[in-house]
Coordinates of C-alpha atoms in Angstrom, one line a residue:
X14 CA 0.0 0.0 0.1
X15 CA 1.4 3.3 -1.3
X16 CA 1.9 6.5 1.2
X17 CA -0.9 8.3 -0.6
X18 CA -3.4 5.3 -0.1
X19 CA -2.3 5.4 3.4
X20 CA -2.8 9.1 3.9
X21 CA -6.0 8.9 2.3
X22 CA -7.4 6.2 4.7
X23 CA -6.2 8.0 7.7
X24 CA -8.1 11.1 6.4
X25 CA -11.4 9.0 6.0
X26 CA -10.9 7.7 9.4
X27 CA -10.5 11.2 10.9
X28 CA -13.2 12.6 9.0
X29 CA -15.5 9.8 10.2
X30 CA -14.4 10.5 13.8
X31 CA -14.9 13.9 13.3
X32 CA -18.2 13.8 11.9
X33 CA -19.5 11.5 14.7
X34 CA -18.1 14.0 17.3
X35 CA -20.3 16.7 15.6
X36 CA -23.4 14.4 15.3
X37 CA -22.9 13.6 19.2
X38 CA -22.7 17.3 20.2
X39 CA -25.5 18.3 17.8
X40 CA -27.5 15.1 19.7
X41 CA -26.3 16.4 23.1
X42 CA -27.5 20.0 21.9
X43 CA -30.9 19.0 20.8
X44 CA -31.3 17.0 24.2
X45 CA -30.6 19.9 26.2
X46 CA -33.0 22.1 24.2
X47 CA -35.6 19.7 25.1
X48 CA -34.6 20.0 28.7
X49 CA -34.0 23.5 29.3
X50 CA -36.0 25.4 26.3
X51 CA -39.1 23.3 25.8
X52 CA -41.6 23.9 28.3
X53 CA -42.5 20.7 30.3
X54 CA -42.3 18.8 33.8
X55 CA -38.5 19.4 34.7
X56 CA -37.4 16.3 37.2
X57 CA -34.6 19.0 38.7
X58 CA -37.3 21.6 39.9
X59 CA -39.3 20.7 43.3
X60 CA -43.0 20.1 42.5
X61 CA -45.9 22.2 44.2
X62 CA -46.8 20.7 47.7
X63 CA -50.3 20.8 49.2
X64 CA -51.2 23.8 51.0
X65 CA -51.0 23.2 54.8
X66 CA -51.3 25.3 58.1
X67 CA -47.6 24.8 58.5
X68 CA -47.0 26.6 55.6
X69 CA -45.4 30.1 56.7
X70 CA -47.5 31.9 53.9
X71 CA -50.5 29.7 54.5
X72 CA -52.9 32.8 54.8
X73 CA -51.4 34.8 51.7
X74 CA -51.8 31.3 49.7
X75 CA -55.6 30.9 51.0
X76 CA -56.5 34.2 50.3
X77 CA -55.4 34.0 46.6
X78 CA -57.3 30.6 46.2
X79 CA -60.6 32.7 47.4
X80 CA -60.0 36.0 45.7
X81 CA -62.1 37.0 42.7
X82 CA -60.2 36.9 39.5
X83 CA -60.8 38.3 36.1
X84 CA -59.2 36.5 33.0
X85 CA -57.6 38.8 30.6
X86 CA -56.1 37.9 27.4
X87 CA -54.0 39.5 24.8
X88 CA -51.8 38.5 21.8
X89 CA -48.0 38.4 22.4
X90 CA -45.7 41.1 21.4
X91 CA -45.2 39.4 17.8
X92 CA -48.7 38.6 17.6
X93 CA -48.1 34.6 17.1
X94 CA -49.1 33.7 20.7
X95 CA -52.4 34.2 22.8
X96 CA -51.5 34.9 26.5
X97 CA -53.5 34.9 29.9
X98 CA -53.6 36.6 32.9
X99 CA -55.6 37.1 36.1
X100 CA -56.4 40.3 37.3
X101 CA -57.5 41.1 40.7
X102 CA -59.1 44.5 41.4
X103 CA -58.5 46.4 44.4
X104 CA -61.5 48.6 45.2
X105 CA -60.8 51.9 43.2
X106 CA -56.9 51.9 43.5
X107 CA -55.0 53.4 40.9
X108 CA -51.7 51.4 41.9
X109 CA -51.3 48.2 39.7
X110 CA -48.4 45.5 40.1
X111 CA -47.5 43.1 37.4
X112 CA -46.1 40.0 39.1
X113 CA -43.7 37.7 37.0
X114 CA -42.9 34.4 38.1
X115 CA -40.1 31.6 37.8
X116 CA -39.1 29.0 35.2
X117 CA -42.1 26.2 34.7
X118 CA -44.1 28.2 37.4
X119 CA -47.5 29.5 36.6
X120 CA -49.6 32.4 37.7
X121 CA -51.4 30.6 40.3
X122 CA -48.2 29.9 42.0
X123 CA -47.7 33.4 42.8
X124 CA -50.8 33.8 45.3
X125 CA -48.9 34.7 48.2
X126 CA -47.2 37.7 46.2
X127 CA -50.8 38.7 45.0
X128 CA -51.8 38.6 48.6
X129 CA -48.8 40.7 49.7
X130 CA -49.3 43.4 47.0
X131 CA -53.0 43.8 47.4
X132 CA -52.9 44.2 51.1
X133 CA -50.5 47.2 50.4
X134 CA -53.3 48.6 48.2
X135 CA -52.2 47.5 44.5
X136 CA -54.6 45.9 41.9
X137 CA -52.7 42.6 40.6
X138 CA -52.0 41.4 37.2
X139 CA -50.5 37.8 37.2
X140 CA -49.6 37.0 33.6
X141 CA -48.7 33.6 32.4
X142 CA -45.7 33.9 30.1
X143 CA -45.4 32.3 26.8
X144 CA -45.0 28.6 27.0
X145 CA -46.3 28.7 30.6
X146 CA -49.7 28.1 32.3
X147 CA -52.7 28.8 29.9
X148 CA -50.6 30.9 27.4
X149 CA -49.4 29.5 24.2
X150 CA -46.2 28.9 23.2
X151 CA -43.4 25.9 22.5
X152 CA -40.3 27.5 24.4
X153 CA -38.9 29.5 27.3
X154 CA -37.9 33.1 26.4
X155 CA -35.8 33.2 29.7
X156 CA -36.8 36.8 29.9
X157 CA -35.6 37.9 26.5
X158 CA -38.8 37.4 24.5
X159 CA -41.2 38.0 27.4
X160 CA -39.9 41.4 28.2
X161 CA -41.9 42.8 25.2
X162 CA -44.9 41.1 26.2
X163 CA -44.6 42.8 29.7
X164 CA -44.5 46.1 28.0
X165 CA -47.6 45.2 25.7
X166 CA -49.5 44.1 29.2
X167 CA -48.7 47.5 30.4
X168 CA -50.1 49.2 27.5
X169 CA -53.1 47.3 27.7
X170 CA -53.7 48.2 31.6
X171 CA -53.1 52.1 30.6
X172 CA -55.5 51.9 27.6
X173 CA -58.1 50.8 30.1
X174 CA -57.1 53.4 32.9
X175 CA -54.0 55.9 31.8
X176 CA -53.9 57.3 35.5
X177 CA -52.4 54.0 37.0
X178 CA -49.1 53.9 38.6
X179 CA -47.6 50.6 37.8
X180 CA -45.1 48.6 39.7
X181 CA -43.2 45.4 38.0
X182 CA -42.4 42.6 40.4
X183 CA -40.6 39.3 39.6
X184 CA -39.0 36.1 41.0
X185 CA -36.2 34.1 39.6
X186 CA -36.7 34.2 35.6
X187 CA -39.6 36.7 36.5
X188 CA -36.9 38.6 38.4
X189 CA -34.7 38.4 35.3
X190 CA -37.8 39.3 32.9
X191 CA -38.2 42.4 35.3
X192 CA -35.0 43.5 34.9
X193 CA -34.7 43.1 31.3
X194 CA -37.9 45.0 30.9
X195 CA -36.7 47.7 33.1
X196 CA -34.2 48.8 30.0
X197 CA -36.9 49.3 27.5
X198 CA -38.5 52.4 26.7
X199 CA -41.9 52.5 29.1
X200 CA -44.5 54.8 30.0
X201 CA -44.0 57.5 32.4
X202 CA -46.6 55.6 34.5
X203 CA -44.4 52.8 35.2
X204 CA -42.5 54.1 38.6
X205 CA -40.6 51.1 40.2
X206 CA -39.3 47.7 39.9
X207 CA -38.6 44.7 42.4
X208 CA -36.8 41.6 41.3
X209 CA -36.1 38.7 43.6
X210 CA -33.3 36.2 42.8
X211 CA -33.2 37.0 38.9
X212 CA -30.1 35.9 37.0
X213 CA -27.5 38.1 35.2
X214 CA -27.8 36.3 31.9
X215 CA -29.5 33.3 30.7
X216 CA -26.3 31.8 29.3
X217 CA -24.4 32.2 32.5
X218 CA -27.3 30.7 34.3
X219 CA -27.5 27.5 32.1
X220 CA -23.8 27.1 32.4
X221 CA -24.1 27.2 36.2
X222 CA -26.8 24.6 36.1
X223 CA -24.9 22.4 33.8
X224 CA -22.1 22.2 36.3
X225 CA -24.5 22.1 39.3
X226 CA -27.1 19.5 38.1
X227 CA -25.0 17.5 35.7
X228 CA -21.5 17.9 37.2
X229 CA -20.6 18.9 33.7
X230 CA -16.8 20.0 33.5
X231 CA -15.5 22.9 31.3
X232 CA -15.3 20.4 28.6
X233 CA -17.6 19.5 27.3
X234 CA -19.7 22.5 28.8
X235 CA -17.8 24.6 26.2
X236 CA -18.5 24.1 23.3
X237 CA -22.3 22.4 24.4
X238 CA -23.7 25.5 25.7
X239 CA -22.6 27.5 22.7
X240 CA -24.4 24.7 20.3
X241 CA -27.5 24.7 22.6
X242 CA -27.4 28.7 22.2
X243 CA -27.2 28.2 18.4
X244 CA -30.1 25.7 18.2
X245 CA -32.4 28.3 20.4
X246 CA -31.5 31.1 18.1
X247 CA -32.9 28.7 15.0
X248 CA -35.8 27.3 16.7
X249 CA -36.8 30.0 19.3
X250 CA -35.5 33.1 17.8
X251 CA -32.8 34.3 20.3
X252 CA -29.1 33.4 21.4
X253 CA -28.9 32.5 25.2
X254 CA -26.6 35.4 25.5
X255 CA -29.2 37.8 24.5
X256 CA -31.1 37.3 27.8
X257 CA -28.8 39.7 29.8
X258 CA -30.3 41.5 32.5
X259 CA -27.1 43.5 33.3
X260 CA -27.1 44.7 29.5
X261 CA -30.7 46.0 30.0
X262 CA -30.1 47.3 33.6
X263 CA -27.7 49.8 32.1
X264 CA -30.7 51.5 30.4
X265 CA -32.8 51.6 33.4
X266 CA -33.1 55.0 35.4
X267 CA -36.2 53.9 37.6
X268 CA -36.2 52.8 41.1
X269 CA -35.3 49.0 41.7
X270 CA -35.3 47.0 44.8
X271 CA -33.1 43.8 44.4
X272 CA -33.8 40.8 46.6
X273 CA -31.7 37.7 46.8
X274 CA -31.5 34.6 49.3
X275 CA -28.2 34.3 51.1
X276 CA -28.2 30.8 50.4
X277 CA -29.3 30.6 46.9
X278 CA -27.4 28.0 45.1
X279 CA -29.8 27.7 41.9
X280 CA -29.3 31.1 41.0
X281 CA -26.0 32.2 42.7
X282 CA -26.2 34.9 45.3
X283 CA -23.3 36.7 43.7
X284 CA -25.4 37.6 40.7
X285 CA -27.2 39.9 42.7
X286 CA -24.0 42.2 43.3
X287 CA -23.3 42.4 39.4
X288 CA -27.3 43.2 38.8
X289 CA -27.2 46.0 41.4
X290 CA -24.2 47.6 40.1
X291 CA -25.5 47.9 36.4
X292 CA -28.7 49.6 37.3
X293 CA -28.5 53.5 36.7
X294 CA -31.5 54.6 38.6
X295 CA -32.2 54.9 42.4
X296 CA -31.6 51.3 44.0
X297 CA -31.6 49.2 47.1
X298 CA -30.7 45.7 47.7
X299 CA -31.3 43.1 50.5
X300 CA -29.3 39.7 50.8
X301 CA -32.0 37.8 53.0
X302 CA -30.1 35.7 55.7
X303 CA -30.9 31.9 55.6
X304 CA -33.0 31.8 52.4
X305 CA -32.5 29.5 49.5
X306 CA -33.7 30.0 46.1
X307 CA -37.0 32.0 45.8
X308 CA -37.7 31.3 49.6
X309 CA -37.1 35.0 50.8
X310 CA -40.5 35.7 51.6
X311 CA -41.3 32.4 53.1
X312 CA -38.0 32.6 55.2
X313 CA -38.8 36.1 56.7
X314 CA -42.4 37.0 55.7
X315 CA -42.8 40.1 57.9
X316 CA -39.6 41.6 57.1
X317 CA -40.2 41.0 53.2
X318 CA -43.4 42.7 53.2
X319 CA -41.8 45.6 55.2
X320 CA -39.3 46.1 53.0
X321 CA -41.2 46.3 49.9
X322 CA -43.7 48.6 51.5
X323 CA -40.9 50.9 52.6
X324 CA -39.2 50.8 49.3
X325 CA -42.5 51.4 47.5
X326 CA -43.7 54.3 49.6
X327 CA -41.0 56.2 48.4
X328 CA -42.0 56.4 44.8
X329 CA -45.8 55.6 44.8
X330 CA -48.4 57.9 46.1

Protein backbone atom coordinates (compact mmCIF):
# COMPACT_ATOMS: atom_id res chain seq x y z
CA UNK A 1 0.00 0.00 0.00
CA UNK A 2 1.43 3.37 -1.08
CA UNK A 3 1.94 6.41 1.13
CA UNK A 4 -0.91 8.28 -0.61
CA UNK A 5 -3.30 5.39 0.00
CA UNK A 6 -2.37 5.23 3.71
CA UNK A 7 -2.77 9.01 4.06
CA UNK A 8 -6.14 8.88 2.30
CA UNK A 9 -7.32 6.10 4.62
CA UNK A 10 -6.23 8.07 7.72
CA UNK A 11 -8.06 11.15 6.46
CA UNK A 12 -11.23 9.11 5.95
CA UNK A 13 -10.97 7.74 9.49
CA UNK A 14 -10.36 11.21 10.92
CA UNK A 15 -13.28 12.61 8.92
CA UNK A 16 -15.54 9.83 10.15
CA UNK A 17 -14.49 10.38 13.78
CA UNK A 18 -14.96 14.15 13.43
CA UNK A 19 -18.40 13.64 11.90
CA UNK A 20 -19.38 11.35 14.80
CA UNK A 21 -18.17 13.93 17.33
CA UNK A 22 -20.17 16.69 15.59
CA UNK A 23 -23.28 14.49 15.47
CA UNK A 24 -22.83 13.59 19.14
CA UNK A 25 -22.62 17.27 20.14
CA UNK A 26 -25.62 18.17 17.98
CA UNK A 27 -27.59 15.32 19.55
CA UNK A 28 -26.58 16.48 23.03
CA UNK A 29 -27.52 20.04 22.07
CA UNK A 30 -30.99 18.91 21.00
CA UNK A 31 -31.38 16.93 24.22
CA UNK A 32 -30.55 19.98 26.34
CA UNK A 33 -32.79 22.15 24.18
CA UNK A 34 -35.68 19.89 25.18
CA UNK A 35 -34.56 20.04 28.82
CA UNK A 36 -33.89 23.78 29.09
CA UNK A 37 -35.99 25.51 26.42
CA UNK A 38 -39.04 23.33 25.69
CA UNK A 39 -41.78 23.76 28.34
CA UNK A 40 -42.79 20.71 30.35
CA UNK A 41 -42.21 18.81 33.58
CA UNK A 42 -38.62 19.18 34.81
CA UNK A 43 -37.23 16.57 37.20
CA UNK A 44 -34.68 19.04 38.61
CA UNK A 45 -37.45 21.36 39.86
CA UNK A 46 -39.36 20.71 43.08
CA UNK A 47 -43.07 20.10 42.58
CA UNK A 48 -45.72 22.18 44.32
CA UNK A 49 -46.79 20.71 47.63
CA UNK A 50 -50.39 20.70 48.92
CA UNK A 51 -51.23 23.76 51.00
CA UNK A 52 -51.03 23.11 54.76
CA UNK A 53 -51.37 25.32 57.82
CA UNK A 54 -47.70 24.74 58.60
CA UNK A 55 -46.79 26.81 55.54
CA UNK A 56 -45.41 30.19 56.67
CA UNK A 57 -47.45 31.82 53.88
CA UNK A 58 -50.63 29.77 54.44
CA UNK A 59 -52.91 32.79 54.91
CA UNK A 60 -51.62 34.54 51.79
CA UNK A 61 -52.01 31.47 49.60
CA UNK A 62 -55.48 30.80 51.01
CA UNK A 63 -56.47 34.41 50.30
CA UNK A 64 -55.45 34.01 46.67
CA UNK A 65 -57.46 30.81 46.24
CA UNK A 66 -60.58 32.65 47.43
CA UNK A 67 -59.92 35.96 45.66
CA UNK A 68 -62.16 37.05 42.78
CA UNK A 69 -60.11 36.87 39.60
CA UNK A 70 -60.85 38.23 36.16
CA UNK A 71 -59.32 36.52 33.12
CA UNK A 72 -57.55 38.85 30.71
CA UNK A 73 -56.15 37.89 27.32
CA UNK A 74 -53.98 39.46 24.67
CA UNK A 75 -51.73 38.47 21.79
CA UNK A 76 -47.99 38.35 22.40
CA UNK A 77 -45.75 41.21 21.28
CA UNK A 78 -45.09 39.41 17.98
CA UNK A 79 -48.85 38.67 17.59
CA UNK A 80 -48.22 34.92 17.31
CA UNK A 81 -49.33 33.62 20.72
CA UNK A 82 -52.42 34.06 22.87
CA UNK A 83 -51.42 35.02 26.41
CA UNK A 84 -53.51 34.59 29.55
CA UNK A 85 -53.55 36.50 32.85
CA UNK A 86 -55.47 36.82 36.11
CA UNK A 87 -56.45 40.28 37.29
CA UNK A 88 -57.48 41.04 40.88
CA UNK A 89 -59.01 44.46 41.41
CA UNK A 90 -58.44 46.39 44.63
CA UNK A 91 -61.48 48.67 45.10
CA UNK A 92 -60.77 51.93 43.26
CA UNK A 93 -56.99 51.80 43.58
CA UNK A 94 -54.90 53.49 40.90
CA UNK A 95 -51.84 51.42 41.80
CA UNK A 96 -51.18 48.18 39.91
CA UNK A 97 -48.44 45.57 40.18
CA UNK A 98 -47.51 43.11 37.43
CA UNK A 99 -46.22 39.89 39.03
CA UNK A 100 -43.85 37.68 37.03
CA UNK A 101 -42.92 34.16 38.09
CA UNK A 102 -40.02 31.78 37.62
CA UNK A 103 -39.13 29.00 35.20
CA UNK A 104 -41.94 26.46 34.73
CA UNK A 105 -44.19 28.06 37.35
CA UNK A 106 -47.59 29.60 36.53
CA UNK A 107 -49.69 32.54 37.64
CA UNK A 108 -51.49 30.55 40.35
CA UNK A 109 -48.12 29.68 41.90
CA UNK A 110 -47.65 33.34 42.84
CA UNK A 111 -50.70 33.67 45.08
CA UNK A 112 -48.74 34.70 48.16
CA UNK A 113 -47.18 37.62 46.29
CA UNK A 114 -50.59 38.66 44.96
CA UNK A 115 -51.87 38.72 48.54
CA UNK A 116 -48.86 40.77 49.69
CA UNK A 117 -49.32 43.50 47.08
CA UNK A 118 -53.10 43.52 47.39
CA UNK A 119 -52.68 44.13 51.13
CA UNK A 120 -50.51 47.14 50.22
CA UNK A 121 -53.33 48.60 48.15
CA UNK A 122 -52.45 47.39 44.64
CA UNK A 123 -54.49 45.93 41.85
CA UNK A 124 -52.72 42.76 40.74
CA UNK A 125 -52.02 41.42 37.25
CA UNK A 126 -50.56 37.89 37.05
CA UNK A 127 -49.71 36.99 33.45
CA UNK A 128 -48.82 33.50 32.26
CA UNK A 129 -45.60 33.83 30.27
CA UNK A 130 -45.40 32.37 26.77
CA UNK A 131 -44.99 28.60 26.99
CA UNK A 132 -46.28 28.54 30.59
CA UNK A 133 -49.63 28.01 32.30
CA UNK A 134 -52.57 28.78 30.02
CA UNK A 135 -50.58 30.88 27.57
CA UNK A 136 -49.55 29.51 24.18
CA UNK A 137 -45.96 28.83 23.16
CA UNK A 138 -43.48 25.98 22.72
CA UNK A 139 -40.33 27.56 24.15
CA UNK A 140 -39.05 29.49 27.18
CA UNK A 141 -37.64 32.93 26.41
CA UNK A 142 -35.69 33.37 29.69
CA UNK A 143 -36.98 36.94 29.96
CA UNK A 144 -35.69 38.13 26.60
CA UNK A 145 -38.82 37.35 24.61
CA UNK A 146 -41.13 37.92 27.58
CA UNK A 147 -39.94 41.48 28.28
CA UNK A 148 -41.78 42.75 25.20
CA UNK A 149 -44.93 40.90 26.28
CA UNK A 150 -44.70 42.65 29.66
CA UNK A 151 -44.50 46.01 27.89
CA UNK A 152 -47.62 45.09 25.95
CA UNK A 153 -49.43 44.14 29.20
CA UNK A 154 -48.46 47.59 30.54
CA UNK A 155 -49.96 49.23 27.47
CA UNK A 156 -53.13 47.18 27.87
CA UNK A 157 -53.50 48.26 31.51
CA UNK A 158 -52.97 51.91 30.62
CA UNK A 159 -55.46 51.76 27.78
CA UNK A 160 -58.10 50.80 30.35
CA UNK A 161 -56.91 53.40 32.87
CA UNK A 162 -54.11 55.78 31.88
CA UNK A 163 -53.92 57.29 35.40
CA UNK A 164 -52.50 54.13 36.98
CA UNK A 165 -49.09 53.91 38.63
CA UNK A 166 -47.44 50.62 37.77
CA UNK A 167 -44.87 48.46 39.55
CA UNK A 168 -43.22 45.41 38.01
CA UNK A 169 -42.22 42.59 40.35
CA UNK A 170 -40.66 39.23 39.51
CA UNK A 171 -39.08 36.16 41.08
CA UNK A 172 -36.26 34.06 39.54
CA UNK A 173 -36.81 34.05 35.75
CA UNK A 174 -39.53 36.61 36.50
CA UNK A 175 -36.90 38.68 38.29
CA UNK A 176 -34.67 38.51 35.23
CA UNK A 177 -37.65 39.46 33.05
CA UNK A 178 -38.28 42.43 35.35
CA UNK A 179 -34.69 43.59 34.94
CA UNK A 180 -34.75 43.15 31.16
CA UNK A 181 -38.05 45.01 30.93
CA UNK A 182 -36.54 47.90 32.89
CA UNK A 183 -34.18 48.62 30.00
CA UNK A 184 -37.00 49.22 27.53
CA UNK A 185 -38.55 52.59 26.77
CA UNK A 186 -41.60 52.44 29.03
CA UNK A 187 -44.53 54.77 29.78
CA UNK A 188 -43.99 57.28 32.58
CA UNK A 189 -46.71 55.51 34.61
CA UNK A 190 -44.21 52.69 35.30
CA UNK A 191 -42.73 53.90 38.58
CA UNK A 192 -40.58 51.13 40.07
CA UNK A 193 -39.24 47.57 39.79
CA UNK A 194 -38.62 44.83 42.34
CA UNK A 195 -36.64 41.74 41.37
CA UNK A 196 -36.13 38.70 43.57
CA UNK A 197 -33.30 36.21 42.76
CA UNK A 198 -33.02 36.93 39.03
CA UNK A 199 -29.92 35.85 37.09
CA UNK A 200 -27.40 38.05 35.28
CA UNK A 201 -27.68 36.28 31.94
CA UNK A 202 -29.48 33.15 30.71
CA UNK A 203 -26.28 31.72 29.24
CA UNK A 204 -24.43 32.16 32.54
CA UNK A 205 -27.33 30.57 34.41
CA UNK A 206 -27.50 27.53 32.10
CA UNK A 207 -23.72 27.08 32.33
CA UNK A 208 -24.06 27.18 36.12
CA UNK A 209 -26.85 24.60 36.08
CA UNK A 210 -24.91 22.32 33.71
CA UNK A 211 -22.18 22.26 36.32
CA UNK A 212 -24.43 22.12 39.39
CA UNK A 213 -27.01 19.58 38.17
CA UNK A 214 -25.00 17.46 35.71
CA UNK A 215 -21.50 17.96 37.23
CA UNK A 216 -20.37 18.91 33.74
CA UNK A 217 -16.72 20.08 33.56
CA UNK A 218 -15.51 22.97 31.40
CA UNK A 219 -15.30 20.52 28.51
CA UNK A 220 -17.82 19.50 27.23
CA UNK A 221 -19.76 22.43 28.81
CA UNK A 222 -17.95 24.38 26.14
CA UNK A 223 -18.86 23.99 23.30
CA UNK A 224 -22.17 22.35 24.31
CA UNK A 225 -23.77 25.54 25.70
CA UNK A 226 -22.71 27.38 22.53
CA UNK A 227 -24.38 24.69 20.42
CA UNK A 228 -27.51 24.90 22.59
CA UNK A 229 -27.50 28.67 22.10
CA UNK A 230 -27.30 28.26 18.32
CA UNK A 231 -30.16 25.74 18.30
CA UNK A 232 -32.20 28.14 20.46
CA UNK A 233 -31.59 30.92 17.95
CA UNK A 234 -32.78 28.72 15.08
CA UNK A 235 -35.83 27.32 16.85
CA UNK A 236 -36.89 30.03 19.31
CA UNK A 237 -35.46 33.19 17.78
CA UNK A 238 -32.81 34.29 20.29
CA UNK A 239 -29.31 33.43 21.49
CA UNK A 240 -29.00 32.57 25.19
CA UNK A 241 -26.57 35.46 25.59
CA UNK A 242 -29.26 37.89 24.39
CA UNK A 243 -31.20 37.33 27.63
CA UNK A 244 -28.89 39.63 29.57
CA UNK A 245 -30.15 41.42 32.68
CA UNK A 246 -26.96 43.44 33.12
CA UNK A 247 -27.09 44.78 29.57
CA UNK A 248 -30.68 45.96 30.01
CA UNK A 249 -30.17 47.34 33.53
CA UNK A 250 -27.60 49.75 32.12
CA UNK A 251 -30.51 51.49 30.37
CA UNK A 252 -32.71 51.63 33.46
CA UNK A 253 -33.04 54.95 35.30
CA UNK A 254 -36.07 54.07 37.46
CA UNK A 255 -36.01 52.82 41.07
CA UNK A 256 -35.30 49.14 41.65
CA UNK A 257 -35.15 46.93 44.72
CA UNK A 258 -32.93 43.85 44.40
CA UNK A 259 -33.63 40.85 46.68
CA UNK A 260 -31.66 37.61 46.85
CA UNK A 261 -31.40 34.71 49.27
CA UNK A 262 -28.03 34.42 51.01
CA UNK A 263 -28.13 30.62 50.55
CA UNK A 264 -29.29 30.58 46.93
CA UNK A 265 -27.37 27.93 44.99
CA UNK A 266 -29.76 27.69 42.02
CA UNK A 267 -29.18 31.30 40.95
CA UNK A 268 -25.93 32.06 42.81
CA UNK A 269 -26.18 34.93 45.29
CA UNK A 270 -23.14 36.60 43.73
CA UNK A 271 -25.28 37.48 40.70
CA UNK A 272 -27.31 40.06 42.65
CA UNK A 273 -24.26 42.23 43.24
CA UNK A 274 -23.49 42.35 39.51
CA UNK A 275 -27.10 43.19 38.69
CA UNK A 276 -27.24 45.85 41.39
CA UNK A 277 -24.11 47.59 40.13
CA UNK A 278 -25.46 47.69 36.56
CA UNK A 279 -28.67 49.61 37.29
CA UNK A 280 -28.51 53.38 36.69
CA UNK A 281 -31.56 54.45 38.71
CA UNK A 282 -32.19 54.78 42.47
CA UNK A 283 -31.59 51.35 43.95
CA UNK A 284 -31.51 49.22 47.08
CA UNK A 285 -30.63 45.60 47.71
CA UNK A 286 -31.35 43.09 50.42
CA UNK A 287 -29.51 39.78 50.75
CA UNK A 288 -31.88 37.68 52.86
CA UNK A 289 -30.25 35.67 55.66
CA UNK A 290 -30.85 31.92 55.51
CA UNK A 291 -32.98 32.03 52.36
CA UNK A 292 -32.52 29.57 49.51
CA UNK A 293 -33.72 30.15 45.95
CA UNK A 294 -37.07 31.97 45.73
CA UNK A 295 -37.64 31.40 49.47
CA UNK A 296 -36.93 34.89 50.81
CA UNK A 297 -40.62 35.69 51.42
CA UNK A 298 -41.28 32.32 53.07
CA UNK A 299 -38.14 32.60 55.22
CA UNK A 300 -38.77 36.16 56.51
CA UNK A 301 -42.41 36.99 55.61
CA UNK A 302 -42.88 40.03 57.85
CA UNK A 303 -39.56 41.65 57.00
CA UNK A 304 -40.06 40.89 53.29
CA UNK A 305 -43.36 42.76 53.28
CA UNK A 306 -41.91 45.62 55.32
CA UNK A 307 -38.93 46.03 52.96
CA UNK A 308 -41.19 46.16 49.89
CA UNK A 309 -43.65 48.53 51.55
CA UNK A 310 -40.89 50.95 52.64
CA UNK A 311 -39.28 50.89 49.17
CA UNK A 312 -42.52 51.52 47.29
CA UNK A 313 -43.68 54.24 49.66
CA UNK A 314 -40.75 56.36 48.43
CA UNK A 315 -41.93 56.30 44.83
CA UNK A 316 -45.66 55.48 44.70
CA UNK A 317 -48.34 57.84 45.96
